[in-house]
PDB file of C-alpha atoms in Angstrom:
ATOM      1  CA  UNK N   1      38.128  26.875  24.234  1.00 73.00           C
ATOM      2  CA  UNK N   2      38.800  23.873  25.671  1.00 85.00           C
ATOM      3  CA  UNK N   3      34.585  23.662  26.736  1.00 82.00           C
ATOM      4  CA  UNK N   4      33.998  23.701  23.252  1.00 82.00           C
ATOM      5  CA  UNK N   5      36.459  20.802  21.667  1.00 85.00           C
ATOM      6  CA  UNK N   6      35.334  18.776  25.480  1.00 88.00           C
ATOM      7  CA  UNK N   7      31.690  19.604  24.861  1.00 85.00           C
ATOM      8  CA  UNK N   8      31.911  19.021  20.933  1.00 90.00           C
ATOM      9  CA  UNK N   9      31.808  15.389  19.963  1.00 92.00           C
ATOM     10  CA  UNK N  10      29.270  14.889  22.598  1.00 91.00           C
ATOM     11  CA  UNK N  11      26.800  17.098  21.301  1.00 92.00           C
ATOM     12  CA  UNK N  12      27.391  15.255  17.217  1.00 93.00           C
ATOM     13  CA  UNK N  13      27.016  12.255  18.967  1.00 95.00           C
ATOM     14  CA  UNK N  14      23.083  13.714  20.686  1.00 95.00           C
ATOM     15  CA  UNK N  15      22.918  14.937  17.070  1.00 96.00           C
ATOM     16  CA  UNK N  16      23.108  11.789  15.509  1.00 96.00           C
ATOM     17  CA  UNK N  17      21.305   9.588  17.769  1.00 97.00           C
ATOM     18  CA  UNK N  18      18.189  12.278  17.658  1.00 96.00           C
ATOM     19  CA  UNK N  19      18.336  11.232  14.114  1.00 95.00           C
ATOM     20  CA  UNK N  20      18.312   7.202  14.574  1.00 96.00           C
ATOM     21  CA  UNK N  21      15.346   7.292  16.482  1.00 95.00           C
ATOM     22  CA  UNK N  22      13.046   9.572  14.236  1.00 93.00           C
ATOM     23  CA  UNK N  23      13.957   7.092  10.942  1.00 90.00           C
ATOM     24  CA  UNK N  24      13.139   4.445  13.125  1.00 88.00           C
ATOM     25  CA  UNK N  25      10.089   5.506  14.546  1.00 86.00           C
ATOM     26  CA  UNK N  26       8.877   7.189  10.891  1.00 84.00           C
ATOM     27  CA  UNK N  27      10.233   3.507   9.413  1.00 79.00           C
ATOM     28  CA  UNK N  28       8.068   1.747  11.629  1.00 80.00           C
ATOM     29  CA  UNK N  29       5.029   0.408  10.815  1.00 74.00           C
ATOM     30  CA  UNK N  30       3.448   2.130   7.388  1.00 74.00           C
ATOM     31  CA  UNK N  31       3.187   0.384   3.416  1.00 73.00           C
ATOM     32  CA  UNK N  32       6.264  -1.659   3.797  1.00 76.00           C
ATOM     33  CA  UNK N  33       5.570  -3.370   7.072  1.00 79.00           C
ATOM     34  CA  UNK N  34       3.631  -7.080   6.055  1.00 82.00           C
ATOM     35  CA  UNK N  35       6.903  -7.121   3.416  1.00 83.00           C
ATOM     36  CA  UNK N  36       9.237  -6.663   5.768  1.00 81.00           C
ATOM     37  CA  UNK N  37       7.985  -8.471   8.558  1.00 86.00           C
ATOM     38  CA  UNK N  38       7.660 -11.213   5.896  1.00 89.00           C
ATOM     39  CA  UNK N  39      10.810 -11.156   4.979  1.00 90.00           C
ATOM     40  CA  UNK N  40      11.447 -11.841   8.482  1.00 91.00           C
ATOM     41  CA  UNK N  41       9.731 -15.055   8.902  1.00 93.00           C
ATOM     42  CA  UNK N  42      11.593 -16.348   5.578  1.00 94.00           C
ATOM     43  CA  UNK N  43      14.498 -16.038   7.550  1.00 94.00           C
ATOM     44  CA  UNK N  44      13.430 -17.404  10.756  1.00 92.00           C
ATOM     45  CA  UNK N  45      11.847 -20.544   9.311  1.00 93.00           C
ATOM     46  CA  UNK N  46      15.248 -20.965   7.431  1.00 93.00           C
ATOM     47  CA  UNK N  47      17.133 -20.482   9.692  1.00 91.00           C
ATOM     48  CA  UNK N  48      15.483 -23.510  11.747  1.00 90.00           C
ATOM     49  CA  UNK N  49      15.248 -25.579   9.217  1.00 88.00           C
ATOM     50  CA  UNK N  50      18.261 -25.387   8.330  1.00 85.00           C
ATOM     51  CA  UNK N  51      18.840 -26.249  12.679  1.00 81.00           C
ATOM     52  CA  UNK N  52      16.455 -29.019  12.886  1.00 81.00           C
ATOM     53  CA  UNK N  53      18.225 -30.157   9.427  1.00 78.00           C
ATOM     54  CA  UNK N  54      21.518 -30.206  11.740  1.00 77.00           C
ATOM     55  CA  UNK N  55      20.071 -31.466  14.875  1.00 68.00           C
ATOM     56  CA  UNK N  56      18.816 -35.160  14.250  1.00 65.00           C
ATOM     57  CA  UNK N  57      22.018 -36.857  12.662  1.00 63.00           C
ATOM     58  CA  UNK N  58      21.388 -39.228   9.142  1.00 62.00           C
ATOM     59  CA  UNK N  59      20.241 -43.021   9.844  1.00 69.00           C
ATOM     60  CA  UNK N  60      23.140 -45.367   8.812  1.00 70.00           C
ATOM     61  CA  UNK N  61      22.210 -48.738   8.307  1.00 65.00           C
ATOM     62  CA  UNK N  62      24.701 -51.093  10.659  1.00 56.00           C
TER      63      UNK N  62
END
């Protein structure tokens, strides 16, 4: 009976892993691809803009 308890966790993890891979493969492309790409581009542009704003210190008259 010990072998069942030893094999159960890896078997459960394998089933969940296969399920995750199937979901990832099914959601690639399709109708939402352009919307997802636009959302990622917007986030990257926002991060890049914030990085550039903090990289250049404000000029002071001294």
